[in-house]
């Protein structure tokens, strides 16, 4: 077998091993899972998630997911907790401890200290007979038959199972709380993801020029308006109402159709059914409409009032496309 084929075979085996374990994970869910979700949902405190080694890294990721979906969470390393960080846990907090074996020395030291504070303890472990499982109020079973590591040592499949279980917790809480895309946007104001959730057509249109000509304007005036405003189009107005649009494409079609432009007006070359979009609509919806219609600009309106043009380049610049 060539090195190329061998590498692909190893990769496929790894993915298949982990996929099989995750498929089995749903069968391990029981009442403890739903009770754990309700415990977190009704708590007046935060979720404190702790672990050691690779489980600590997974704990950090679950914390990030919970925070971004409306459930306040804090990471507390198990080793640091028994050396001064135990004060992170407040009276009404719910604690989740993550450990594959459930019997590591740090977990055995930490759990009694948590229990002493009367905080609810959720144990996420692959060993339901472990110290952690026996001491927890609720147990999330993340048992896996084997690691993807050929030596069955490196945490691979087990940490994937922990991660998926954490996602299941987060999504259950999200749905129970009715956490919407608008709520999500509050926690993700930066980057392309955040902009997709809060940036509106109006936000983009107001940064542009507002090209417009009267329906009786001669073609030269139309071309000058398109050129000066640099948006590839201009709205055509009559009595302050939109009646059409002239784009760069309309100008090219005009040159092919007419031998002379003398005497032509905006009315003669405009498209009389321009695509419009309300300024309050999310910019991502403008992109979807442009893609569906095969166009690169939309007229932005507020009711019957023309407010400007949103261009595909605006969306690209903001990282939405």
PDB file of C-alpha atoms in Angstrom:
ATOM      1  CA  UNK A   1       0.000   0.000   0.000  1.00  0.00           C
ATOM      2  CA  UNK A   2       1.382   3.415  -0.924  1.00  0.00           C
ATOM      3  CA  UNK A   3       1.951   6.058   1.746  1.00  0.00           C
ATOM      4  CA  UNK A   4      -0.901   8.042   0.211  1.00  0.00           C
ATOM      5  CA  UNK A   5      -3.376   5.192   0.543  1.00  0.00           C
ATOM      6  CA  UNK A   6      -2.126   4.286   4.004  1.00  0.00           C
ATOM      7  CA  UNK A   7      -2.635   7.815   5.267  1.00  0.00           C
ATOM      8  CA  UNK A   8      -6.160   7.936   3.882  1.00  0.00           C
ATOM      9  CA  UNK A   9      -6.966   4.549   5.411  1.00  0.00           C
ATOM     10  CA  UNK A  10      -5.807   5.693   8.854  1.00  0.00           C
ATOM     11  CA  UNK A  11      -7.785   8.918   8.586  1.00  0.00           C
ATOM     12  CA  UNK A  12     -10.942   7.087   7.503  1.00  0.00           C
ATOM     13  CA  UNK A  13     -10.605   4.564  10.312  1.00  0.00           C
ATOM     14  CA  UNK A  14     -10.210   7.379  12.847  1.00  0.00           C
ATOM     15  CA  UNK A  15     -13.295   9.188  11.605  1.00  0.00           C
ATOM     16  CA  UNK A  16     -15.345   6.001  11.446  1.00  0.00           C
ATOM     17  CA  UNK A  17     -14.316   4.993  14.970  1.00  0.00           C
ATOM     18  CA  UNK A  18     -15.344   8.345  16.380  1.00  0.00           C
ATOM     19  CA  UNK A  19     -18.533   8.494  14.319  1.00  0.00           C
ATOM     20  CA  UNK A  20     -19.592   5.084  15.600  1.00  0.00           C
ATOM     21  CA  UNK A  21     -18.989   6.188  19.192  1.00  0.00           C
ATOM     22  CA  UNK A  22     -21.039   9.351  18.712  1.00  0.00           C
ATOM     23  CA  UNK A  23     -23.880   7.358  17.152  1.00  0.00           C
ATOM     24  CA  UNK A  24     -23.935   5.230  20.305  1.00  0.00           C
ATOM     25  CA  UNK A  25     -23.869   8.263  22.577  1.00  0.00           C
ATOM     26  CA  UNK A  26     -27.569   9.055  22.181  1.00  0.00           C
ATOM     27  CA  UNK A  27     -28.448   5.616  23.564  1.00  0.00           C
ATOM     28  CA  UNK A  28     -26.691   6.551  26.815  1.00  0.00           C
ATOM     29  CA  UNK A  29     -28.991   9.501  27.481  1.00  0.00           C
ATOM     30  CA  UNK A  30     -31.385   9.032  30.386  1.00  0.00           C
ATOM     31  CA  UNK A  31     -33.385  10.998  32.945  1.00  0.00           C
ATOM     32  CA  UNK A  32     -30.184  12.318  34.486  1.00  0.00           C
ATOM     33  CA  UNK A  33     -29.535  14.299  31.308  1.00  0.00           C
ATOM     34  CA  UNK A  34     -32.934  15.993  31.300  1.00  0.00           C
ATOM     35  CA  UNK A  35     -32.704  16.621  35.048  1.00  0.00           C
ATOM     36  CA  UNK A  36     -29.269  18.167  34.566  1.00  0.00           C
ATOM     37  CA  UNK A  37     -30.631  20.482  31.862  1.00  0.00           C
ATOM     38  CA  UNK A  38     -33.530  21.540  34.106  1.00  0.00           C
ATOM     39  CA  UNK A  39     -31.127  22.058  37.005  1.00  0.00           C
ATOM     40  CA  UNK A  40     -29.045  24.453  34.921  1.00  0.00           C
ATOM     41  CA  UNK A  41     -32.074  26.166  33.378  1.00  0.00           C
ATOM     42  CA  UNK A  42     -33.699  26.918  36.732  1.00  0.00           C
ATOM     43  CA  UNK A  43     -30.483  27.836  38.529  1.00  0.00           C
ATOM     44  CA  UNK A  44     -30.023  31.444  39.587  1.00  0.00           C
ATOM     45  CA  UNK A  45     -26.276  31.078  39.291  1.00  0.00           C
ATOM     46  CA  UNK A  46     -23.778  30.203  36.613  1.00  0.00           C
ATOM     47  CA  UNK A  47     -22.397  26.945  35.257  1.00  0.00           C
ATOM     48  CA  UNK A  48     -18.874  26.194  36.472  1.00  0.00           C
ATOM     49  CA  UNK A  49     -17.162  23.555  34.337  1.00  0.00           C
ATOM     50  CA  UNK A  50     -14.007  21.816  35.486  1.00  0.00           C
ATOM     51  CA  UNK A  51     -11.674  19.133  34.241  1.00  0.00           C
ATOM     52  CA  UNK A  52      -8.065  18.022  34.064  1.00  0.00           C
ATOM     53  CA  UNK A  53      -5.844  17.351  31.049  1.00  0.00           C
ATOM     54  CA  UNK A  54      -7.663  17.035  27.715  1.00  0.00           C
ATOM     55  CA  UNK A  55     -11.010  17.130  29.533  1.00  0.00           C
ATOM     56  CA  UNK A  56     -10.089  20.626  30.718  1.00  0.00           C
ATOM     57  CA  UNK A  57      -9.711  21.739  27.104  1.00  0.00           C
ATOM     58  CA  UNK A  58     -13.121  20.320  26.284  1.00  0.00           C
ATOM     59  CA  UNK A  59     -14.529  22.065  29.363  1.00  0.00           C
ATOM     60  CA  UNK A  60     -13.234  25.394  28.053  1.00  0.00           C
ATOM     61  CA  UNK A  61     -14.947  24.851  24.714  1.00  0.00           C
ATOM     62  CA  UNK A  62     -18.260  23.919  26.346  1.00  0.00           C
ATOM     63  CA  UNK A  63     -18.013  27.068  28.471  1.00  0.00           C
ATOM     64  CA  UNK A  64     -17.576  29.133  25.310  1.00  0.00           C
ATOM     65  CA  UNK A  65     -20.581  27.460  23.662  1.00  0.00           C
ATOM     66  CA  UNK A  66     -22.811  28.004  26.695  1.00  0.00           C
ATOM     67  CA  UNK A  67     -21.809  31.657  27.016  1.00  0.00           C
ATOM     68  CA  UNK A  68     -22.508  32.303  23.344  1.00  0.00           C
ATOM     69  CA  UNK A  69     -25.946  30.718  23.581  1.00  0.00           C
ATOM     70  CA  UNK A  70     -27.206  32.553  26.636  1.00  0.00           C
ATOM     71  CA  UNK A  71     -26.128  30.359  29.558  1.00  0.00           C
ATOM     72  CA  UNK A  72     -23.486  32.105  31.744  1.00  0.00           C
ATOM     73  CA  UNK A  73     -20.559  29.748  32.290  1.00  0.00           C
ATOM     74  CA  UNK A  74     -17.030  29.849  33.718  1.00  0.00           C
ATOM     75  CA  UNK A  75     -14.117  27.452  33.304  1.00  0.00           C
ATOM     76  CA  UNK A  76     -12.275  26.310  36.439  1.00  0.00           C
ATOM     77  CA  UNK A  77      -9.273  24.026  36.057  1.00  0.00           C
ATOM     78  CA  UNK A  78      -9.508  21.147  38.508  1.00  0.00           C
ATOM     79  CA  UNK A  79      -5.881  21.434  39.566  1.00  0.00           C
ATOM     80  CA  UNK A  80      -6.141  25.191  40.128  1.00  0.00           C
ATOM     81  CA  UNK A  81      -9.392  24.751  42.033  1.00  0.00           C
ATOM     82  CA  UNK A  82      -7.697  22.797  44.809  1.00  0.00           C
ATOM     83  CA  UNK A  83      -4.925  25.395  44.953  1.00  0.00           C
ATOM     84  CA  UNK A  84      -6.957  28.548  45.470  1.00  0.00           C
ATOM     85  CA  UNK A  85      -9.500  28.853  42.655  1.00  0.00           C
ATOM     86  CA  UNK A  86     -12.322  27.117  44.491  1.00  0.00           C
ATOM     87  CA  UNK A  87     -13.677  30.581  45.280  1.00  0.00           C
ATOM     88  CA  UNK A  88     -14.843  30.721  41.668  1.00  0.00           C
ATOM     89  CA  UNK A  89     -17.861  28.667  42.733  1.00  0.00           C
ATOM     90  CA  UNK A  90     -20.617  30.802  44.211  1.00  0.00           C
ATOM     91  CA  UNK A  91     -23.680  29.757  46.214  1.00  0.00           C
ATOM     92  CA  UNK A  92     -26.161  29.213  43.368  1.00  0.00           C
ATOM     93  CA  UNK A  93     -23.749  27.901  40.757  1.00  0.00           C
ATOM     94  CA  UNK A  94     -24.097  24.479  39.152  1.00  0.00           C
ATOM     95  CA  UNK A  95     -20.825  22.601  38.715  1.00  0.00           C
ATOM     96  CA  UNK A  96     -19.992  20.199  35.897  1.00  0.00           C
ATOM     97  CA  UNK A  97     -16.895  18.021  36.337  1.00  0.00           C
ATOM     98  CA  UNK A  98     -15.568  16.268  33.242  1.00  0.00           C
ATOM     99  CA  UNK A  99     -13.380  13.180  33.529  1.00  0.00           C
ATOM    100  CA  UNK A 100     -13.166  10.094  31.348  1.00  0.00           C
ATOM    101  CA  UNK A 101     -12.238   7.794  34.210  1.00  0.00           C
ATOM    102  CA  UNK A 102     -13.927   9.767  36.962  1.00  0.00           C
ATOM    103  CA  UNK A 103     -11.177   8.630  39.308  1.00  0.00           C
ATOM    104  CA  UNK A 104      -8.283  11.041  38.806  1.00  0.00           C
ATOM    105  CA  UNK A 105      -6.610  12.357  41.948  1.00  0.00           C
ATOM    106  CA  UNK A 106      -7.598  15.962  41.297  1.00  0.00           C
ATOM    107  CA  UNK A 107     -11.262  15.026  40.794  1.00  0.00           C
ATOM    108  CA  UNK A 108     -11.252  12.954  44.003  1.00  0.00           C
ATOM    109  CA  UNK A 109      -9.918  15.966  45.884  1.00  0.00           C
ATOM    110  CA  UNK A 110     -12.210  18.490  44.219  1.00  0.00           C
ATOM    111  CA  UNK A 111     -15.565  16.715  44.420  1.00  0.00           C
ATOM    112  CA  UNK A 112     -15.858  16.617  48.245  1.00  0.00           C
ATOM    113  CA  UNK A 113     -15.049  20.337  48.361  1.00  0.00           C
ATOM    114  CA  UNK A 114     -17.833  21.053  45.867  1.00  0.00           C
ATOM    115  CA  UNK A 115     -20.281  18.888  47.783  1.00  0.00           C
ATOM    116  CA  UNK A 116     -19.400  20.710  50.995  1.00  0.00           C
ATOM    117  CA  UNK A 117     -20.696  23.901  49.433  1.00  0.00           C
ATOM    118  CA  UNK A 118     -24.079  22.319  48.630  1.00  0.00           C
ATOM    119  CA  UNK A 119     -23.746  23.114  44.919  1.00  0.00           C
ATOM    120  CA  UNK A 120     -25.408  20.740  42.491  1.00  0.00           C
ATOM    121  CA  UNK A 121     -22.799  18.570  40.803  1.00  0.00           C
ATOM    122  CA  UNK A 122     -23.110  17.142  37.309  1.00  0.00           C
ATOM    123  CA  UNK A 123     -20.545  14.505  36.446  1.00  0.00           C
ATOM    124  CA  UNK A 124     -19.631  13.902  32.815  1.00  0.00           C
ATOM    125  CA  UNK A 125     -17.723  10.639  32.694  1.00  0.00           C
ATOM    126  CA  UNK A 126     -17.284   7.462  30.722  1.00  0.00           C
ATOM    127  CA  UNK A 127     -17.234   5.368  33.903  1.00  0.00           C
ATOM    128  CA  UNK A 128     -20.576   5.254  35.712  1.00  0.00           C
ATOM    129  CA  UNK A 129     -19.000   3.233  38.535  1.00  0.00           C
ATOM    130  CA  UNK A 130     -16.375   5.890  39.220  1.00  0.00           C
ATOM    131  CA  UNK A 131     -15.944   8.120  42.237  1.00  0.00           C
ATOM    132  CA  UNK A 132     -17.188  11.120  40.244  1.00  0.00           C
ATOM    133  CA  UNK A 133     -20.314   9.300  39.080  1.00  0.00           C
ATOM    134  CA  UNK A 134     -21.149   8.038  42.545  1.00  0.00           C
ATOM    135  CA  UNK A 135     -20.776  11.495  44.082  1.00  0.00           C
ATOM    136  CA  UNK A 136     -22.651  13.448  41.376  1.00  0.00           C
ATOM    137  CA  UNK A 137     -26.263  14.535  41.579  1.00  0.00           C
ATOM    138  CA  UNK A 138     -26.633  13.820  37.869  1.00  0.00           C
ATOM    139  CA  UNK A 139     -24.423  11.738  35.588  1.00  0.00           C
ATOM    140  CA  UNK A 140     -23.884  12.359  31.887  1.00  0.00           C
ATOM    141  CA  UNK A 141     -22.568   9.100  30.491  1.00  0.00           C
ATOM    142  CA  UNK A 142     -19.910   9.610  27.810  1.00  0.00           C
ATOM    143  CA  UNK A 143     -18.692   6.014  27.639  1.00  0.00           C
ATOM    144  CA  UNK A 144     -16.782   5.013  24.504  1.00  0.00           C
ATOM    145  CA  UNK A 145     -15.636   1.524  23.685  1.00  0.00           C
ATOM    146  CA  UNK A 146     -12.206   2.576  22.484  1.00  0.00           C
ATOM    147  CA  UNK A 147     -10.108   5.575  21.560  1.00  0.00           C
ATOM    148  CA  UNK A 148      -9.241   6.233  17.927  1.00  0.00           C
ATOM    149  CA  UNK A 149      -5.606   6.041  19.020  1.00  0.00           C
ATOM    150  CA  UNK A 150      -4.251   2.597  17.982  1.00  0.00           C
ATOM    151  CA  UNK A 151      -2.810   2.205  21.485  1.00  0.00           C
ATOM    152  CA  UNK A 152      -6.185   3.088  22.984  1.00  0.00           C
ATOM    153  CA  UNK A 153      -4.440   5.749  25.072  1.00  0.00           C
ATOM    154  CA  UNK A 154      -4.569   9.239  23.549  1.00  0.00           C
ATOM    155  CA  UNK A 155      -7.905  10.927  24.376  1.00  0.00           C
ATOM    156  CA  UNK A 156      -9.597  11.143  20.981  1.00  0.00           C
ATOM    157  CA  UNK A 157     -12.956   9.404  20.790  1.00  0.00           C
ATOM    158  CA  UNK A 158     -13.606  10.102  24.480  1.00  0.00           C
ATOM    159  CA  UNK A 159     -13.020  13.842  24.179  1.00  0.00           C
ATOM    160  CA  UNK A 160     -15.174  13.962  21.053  1.00  0.00           C
ATOM    161  CA  UNK A 161     -17.982  12.333  23.038  1.00  0.00           C
ATOM    162  CA  UNK A 162     -17.542  14.910  25.806  1.00  0.00           C
ATOM    163  CA  UNK A 163     -17.687  17.718  23.285  1.00  0.00           C
ATOM    164  CA  UNK A 164     -20.860  16.384  21.691  1.00  0.00           C
ATOM    165  CA  UNK A 165     -22.505  15.904  25.086  1.00  0.00           C
ATOM    166  CA  UNK A 166     -21.661  19.521  25.900  1.00  0.00           C
ATOM    167  CA  UNK A 167     -23.232  20.645  22.627  1.00  0.00           C
ATOM    168  CA  UNK A 168     -26.366  18.657  23.472  1.00  0.00           C
ATOM    169  CA  UNK A 169     -26.591  20.471  26.807  1.00  0.00           C
ATOM    170  CA  UNK A 170     -26.113  23.869  25.209  1.00  0.00           C
ATOM    171  CA  UNK A 171     -28.683  23.339  22.456  1.00  0.00           C
ATOM    172  CA  UNK A 172     -31.281  21.993  24.884  1.00  0.00           C
ATOM    173  CA  UNK A 173     -30.826  25.079  27.056  1.00  0.00           C
ATOM    174  CA  UNK A 174     -30.919  27.337  24.017  1.00  0.00           C
ATOM    175  CA  UNK A 175     -34.219  25.933  22.820  1.00  0.00           C
ATOM    176  CA  UNK A 176     -35.826  25.842  26.263  1.00  0.00           C
ATOM    177  CA  UNK A 177     -34.941  29.502  26.747  1.00  0.00           C
ATOM    178  CA  UNK A 178     -36.272  30.464  23.337  1.00  0.00           C
ATOM    179  CA  UNK A 179     -32.854  31.893  22.468  1.00  0.00           C
ATOM    180  CA  UNK A 180     -33.312  33.585  19.067  1.00  0.00           C
ATOM    181  CA  UNK A 181     -30.962  34.740  16.324  1.00  0.00           C
ATOM    182  CA  UNK A 182     -31.379  38.287  17.662  1.00  0.00           C
ATOM    183  CA  UNK A 183     -30.217  37.115  21.079  1.00  0.00           C
ATOM    184  CA  UNK A 184     -27.327  35.304  19.403  1.00  0.00           C
ATOM    185  CA  UNK A 185     -26.318  38.522  17.659  1.00  0.00           C
ATOM    186  CA  UNK A 186     -25.939  40.285  21.021  1.00  0.00           C
ATOM    187  CA  UNK A 187     -23.165  37.868  21.926  1.00  0.00           C
ATOM    188  CA  UNK A 188     -21.524  37.891  18.488  1.00  0.00           C
ATOM    189  CA  UNK A 189     -21.281  41.550  17.450  1.00  0.00           C
ATOM    190  CA  UNK A 190     -17.931  41.148  15.734  1.00  0.00           C
ATOM    191  CA  UNK A 191     -16.856  39.370  12.580  1.00  0.00           C
ATOM    192  CA  UNK A 192     -18.845  38.098   9.637  1.00  0.00           C
ATOM    193  CA  UNK A 193     -21.100  35.933  11.800  1.00  0.00           C
ATOM    194  CA  UNK A 194     -22.211  38.852  13.915  1.00  0.00           C
ATOM    195  CA  UNK A 195     -22.782  41.055  10.895  1.00  0.00           C
ATOM    196  CA  UNK A 196     -25.034  38.440   9.330  1.00  0.00           C
ATOM    197  CA  UNK A 197     -27.176  38.604  12.431  1.00  0.00           C
ATOM    198  CA  UNK A 198     -27.505  42.340  12.952  1.00  0.00           C
ATOM    199  CA  UNK A 199     -26.329  44.347   9.928  1.00  0.00           C
ATOM    200  CA  UNK A 200     -29.289  45.736   7.988  1.00  0.00           C
ATOM    201  CA  UNK A 201     -29.763  46.988   4.453  1.00  0.00           C
ATOM    202  CA  UNK A 202     -30.101  50.485   5.867  1.00  0.00           C
ATOM    203  CA  UNK A 203     -26.718  50.217   7.585  1.00  0.00           C
ATOM    204  CA  UNK A 204     -25.122  49.597   4.204  1.00  0.00           C
ATOM    205  CA  UNK A 205     -27.214  51.895   2.023  1.00  0.00           C
ATOM    206  CA  UNK A 206     -26.546  54.944   4.201  1.00  0.00           C
ATOM    207  CA  UNK A 207     -22.809  54.609   3.577  1.00  0.00           C
ATOM    208  CA  UNK A 208     -23.339  54.974  -0.169  1.00  0.00           C
ATOM    209  CA  UNK A 209     -24.268  57.823  -2.463  1.00  0.00           C
ATOM    210  CA  UNK A 210     -27.946  57.997  -3.450  1.00  0.00           C
ATOM    211  CA  UNK A 211     -28.049  57.937  -7.256  1.00  0.00           C
ATOM    212  CA  UNK A 212     -31.307  59.083  -8.802  1.00  0.00           C
ATOM    213  CA  UNK A 213     -32.545  60.759 -11.970  1.00  0.00           C
ATOM    214  CA  UNK A 214     -35.930  61.995 -13.129  1.00  0.00           C
ATOM    215  CA  UNK A 215     -37.844  59.906 -15.613  1.00  0.00           C
ATOM    216  CA  UNK A 216     -37.429  62.717 -18.158  1.00  0.00           C
ATOM    217  CA  UNK A 217     -33.649  63.047 -17.712  1.00  0.00           C
ATOM    218  CA  UNK A 218     -31.637  62.646 -20.889  1.00  0.00           C
ATOM    219  CA  UNK A 219     -29.339  59.662 -21.288  1.00  0.00           C
ATOM    220  CA  UNK A 220     -26.188  61.715 -20.789  1.00  0.00           C
ATOM    221  CA  UNK A 221     -27.431  62.786 -17.357  1.00  0.00           C
ATOM    222  CA  UNK A 222     -28.218  59.167 -16.526  1.00  0.00           C
ATOM    223  CA  UNK A 223     -24.723  58.004 -17.511  1.00  0.00           C
ATOM    224  CA  UNK A 224     -23.104  60.818 -15.517  1.00  0.00           C
ATOM    225  CA  UNK A 225     -25.177  59.961 -12.428  1.00  0.00           C
ATOM    226  CA  UNK A 226     -24.234  56.278 -12.603  1.00  0.00           C
ATOM    227  CA  UNK A 227     -20.585  57.135 -13.169  1.00  0.00           C
ATOM    228  CA  UNK A 228     -20.321  59.720 -10.369  1.00  0.00           C
ATOM    229  CA  UNK A 229     -22.132  57.655  -7.739  1.00  0.00           C
ATOM    230  CA  UNK A 230     -20.132  54.507  -8.641  1.00  0.00           C
ATOM    231  CA  UNK A 231     -22.816  51.961  -7.773  1.00  0.00           C
ATOM    232  CA  UNK A 232     -23.472  50.655 -11.254  1.00  0.00           C
ATOM    233  CA  UNK A 233     -27.044  51.889 -11.304  1.00  0.00           C
ATOM    234  CA  UNK A 234     -29.402  54.745 -10.597  1.00  0.00           C
ATOM    235  CA  UNK A 235     -33.005  54.882  -9.504  1.00  0.00           C
ATOM    236  CA  UNK A 236     -35.456  56.559 -11.870  1.00  0.00           C
ATOM    237  CA  UNK A 237     -37.925  58.830 -10.094  1.00  0.00           C
ATOM    238  CA  UNK A 238     -41.238  60.447 -10.913  1.00  0.00           C
ATOM    239  CA  UNK A 239     -42.909  62.723  -8.363  1.00  0.00           C
ATOM    240  CA  UNK A 240     -40.431  61.443  -5.746  1.00  0.00           C
ATOM    241  CA  UNK A 241     -41.477  57.844  -6.334  1.00  0.00           C
ATOM    242  CA  UNK A 242     -39.396  55.040  -7.807  1.00  0.00           C
ATOM    243  CA  UNK A 243     -40.597  54.094 -11.267  1.00  0.00           C
ATOM    244  CA  UNK A 244     -37.567  52.244 -12.570  1.00  0.00           C
ATOM    245  CA  UNK A 245     -33.851  51.585 -12.496  1.00  0.00           C
ATOM    246  CA  UNK A 246     -31.071  52.042 -15.027  1.00  0.00           C
ATOM    247  CA  UNK A 247     -28.012  49.821 -14.622  1.00  0.00           C
ATOM    248  CA  UNK A 248     -24.708  49.517 -16.458  1.00  0.00           C
ATOM    249  CA  UNK A 249     -26.304  46.610 -18.299  1.00  0.00           C
ATOM    250  CA  UNK A 250     -29.184  48.795 -19.467  1.00  0.00           C
ATOM    251  CA  UNK A 251     -26.659  51.276 -20.875  1.00  0.00           C
ATOM    252  CA  UNK A 252     -24.903  48.517 -22.849  1.00  0.00           C
ATOM    253  CA  UNK A 253     -28.199  47.197 -24.151  1.00  0.00           C
ATOM    254  CA  UNK A 254     -29.167  50.724 -25.208  1.00  0.00           C
ATOM    255  CA  UNK A 255     -25.993  51.091 -27.270  1.00  0.00           C
ATOM    256  CA  UNK A 256     -26.759  47.825 -29.052  1.00  0.00           C
ATOM    257  CA  UNK A 257     -30.388  48.742 -29.653  1.00  0.00           C
ATOM    258  CA  UNK A 258     -30.212  52.389 -30.758  1.00  0.00           C
ATOM    259  CA  UNK A 259     -28.037  53.991 -33.434  1.00  0.00           C
ATOM    260  CA  UNK A 260     -28.053  57.302 -31.577  1.00  0.00           C
ATOM    261  CA  UNK A 261     -28.798  58.315 -28.019  1.00  0.00           C
ATOM    262  CA  UNK A 262     -29.997  61.753 -29.069  1.00  0.00           C
ATOM    263  CA  UNK A 263     -33.477  62.398 -27.702  1.00  0.00           C
ATOM    264  CA  UNK A 264     -33.521  59.306 -25.455  1.00  0.00           C
ATOM    265  CA  UNK A 265     -34.545  59.698 -21.818  1.00  0.00           C
ATOM    266  CA  UNK A 266     -34.348  57.566 -18.703  1.00  0.00           C
ATOM    267  CA  UNK A 267     -37.849  56.294 -19.431  1.00  0.00           C
ATOM    268  CA  UNK A 268     -36.710  54.828 -22.744  1.00  0.00           C
ATOM    269  CA  UNK A 269     -33.945  52.660 -21.309  1.00  0.00           C
ATOM    270  CA  UNK A 270     -34.960  51.894 -17.727  1.00  0.00           C
ATOM    271  CA  UNK A 271     -36.205  48.633 -16.287  1.00  0.00           C
ATOM    272  CA  UNK A 272     -39.662  49.413 -14.962  1.00  0.00           C
ATOM    273  CA  UNK A 273     -39.763  46.626 -12.363  1.00  0.00           C
ATOM    274  CA  UNK A 274     -36.746  47.310 -10.138  1.00  0.00           C
ATOM    275  CA  UNK A 275     -35.983  44.958  -7.269  1.00  0.00           C
ATOM    276  CA  UNK A 276     -36.360  46.753  -3.951  1.00  0.00           C
ATOM    277  CA  UNK A 277     -35.679  45.804  -0.344  1.00  0.00           C
ATOM    278  CA  UNK A 278     -36.682  47.445   2.923  1.00  0.00           C
ATOM    279  CA  UNK A 279     -33.949  49.203   4.884  1.00  0.00           C
ATOM    280  CA  UNK A 280     -34.845  47.238   8.020  1.00  0.00           C
ATOM    281  CA  UNK A 281     -34.217  43.840   6.431  1.00  0.00           C
ATOM    282  CA  UNK A 282     -31.000  42.041   7.384  1.00  0.00           C
ATOM    283  CA  UNK A 283     -28.196  42.492   4.863  1.00  0.00           C
ATOM    284  CA  UNK A 284     -27.844  38.719   4.520  1.00  0.00           C
ATOM    285  CA  UNK A 285     -31.363  38.676   3.067  1.00  0.00           C
ATOM    286  CA  UNK A 286     -30.255  41.216   0.470  1.00  0.00           C
ATOM    287  CA  UNK A 287     -27.462  38.853  -0.523  1.00  0.00           C
ATOM    288  CA  UNK A 288     -29.914  35.966  -0.837  1.00  0.00           C
ATOM    289  CA  UNK A 289     -32.191  38.060  -3.046  1.00  0.00           C
ATOM    290  CA  UNK A 290     -29.311  39.194  -5.252  1.00  0.00           C
ATOM    291  CA  UNK A 291     -28.158  35.610  -5.706  1.00  0.00           C
ATOM    292  CA  UNK A 292     -31.685  34.409  -6.480  1.00  0.00           C
ATOM    293  CA  UNK A 293     -32.239  37.141  -9.077  1.00  0.00           C
ATOM    294  CA  UNK A 294     -28.712  37.191 -10.497  1.00  0.00           C
ATOM    295  CA  UNK A 295     -28.251  40.917  -9.829  1.00  0.00           C
ATOM    296  CA  UNK A 296     -25.641  42.979  -7.999  1.00  0.00           C
ATOM    297  CA  UNK A 297     -27.658  45.852  -6.553  1.00  0.00           C
ATOM    298  CA  UNK A 298     -31.011  46.524  -4.904  1.00  0.00           C
ATOM    299  CA  UNK A 299     -32.901  49.733  -4.313  1.00  0.00           C
ATOM    300  CA  UNK A 300     -33.268  50.317  -0.573  1.00  0.00           C
ATOM    301  CA  UNK A 301     -36.620  51.706   0.503  1.00  0.00           C
ATOM    302  CA  UNK A 302     -38.366  52.791   3.668  1.00  0.00           C
ATOM    303  CA  UNK A 303     -42.003  52.293   2.864  1.00  0.00           C
ATOM    304  CA  UNK A 304     -42.513  54.286  -0.342  1.00  0.00           C
ATOM    305  CA  UNK A 305     -39.402  56.393   0.210  1.00  0.00           C
ATOM    306  CA  UNK A 306     -36.234  55.707  -1.751  1.00  0.00           C
ATOM    307  CA  UNK A 307     -33.164  55.615   0.520  1.00  0.00           C
ATOM    308  CA  UNK A 308     -30.349  54.512  -1.745  1.00  0.00           C
ATOM    309  CA  UNK A 309     -28.698  51.432  -3.204  1.00  0.00           C
ATOM    310  CA  UNK A 310     -27.158  48.415  -1.517  1.00  0.00           C
ATOM    311  CA  UNK A 311     -24.522  46.841  -3.750  1.00  0.00           C
ATOM    312  CA  UNK A 312     -22.952  43.405  -3.776  1.00  0.00           C
ATOM    313  CA  UNK A 313     -19.611  45.079  -3.121  1.00  0.00           C
ATOM    314  CA  UNK A 314     -20.979  46.380   0.202  1.00  0.00           C
ATOM    315  CA  UNK A 315     -21.700  42.815   1.269  1.00  0.00           C
ATOM    316  CA  UNK A 316     -18.269  41.611   0.170  1.00  0.00           C
ATOM    317  CA  UNK A 317     -16.582  44.478   2.027  1.00  0.00           C
ATOM    318  CA  UNK A 318     -18.412  43.602   5.247  1.00  0.00           C
ATOM    319  CA  UNK A 319     -17.417  39.957   4.919  1.00  0.00           C
ATOM    320  CA  UNK A 320     -20.999  38.730   4.558  1.00  0.00           C
ATOM    321  CA  UNK A 321     -20.244  37.012   1.266  1.00  0.00           C
TER     322      UNK A 321
END
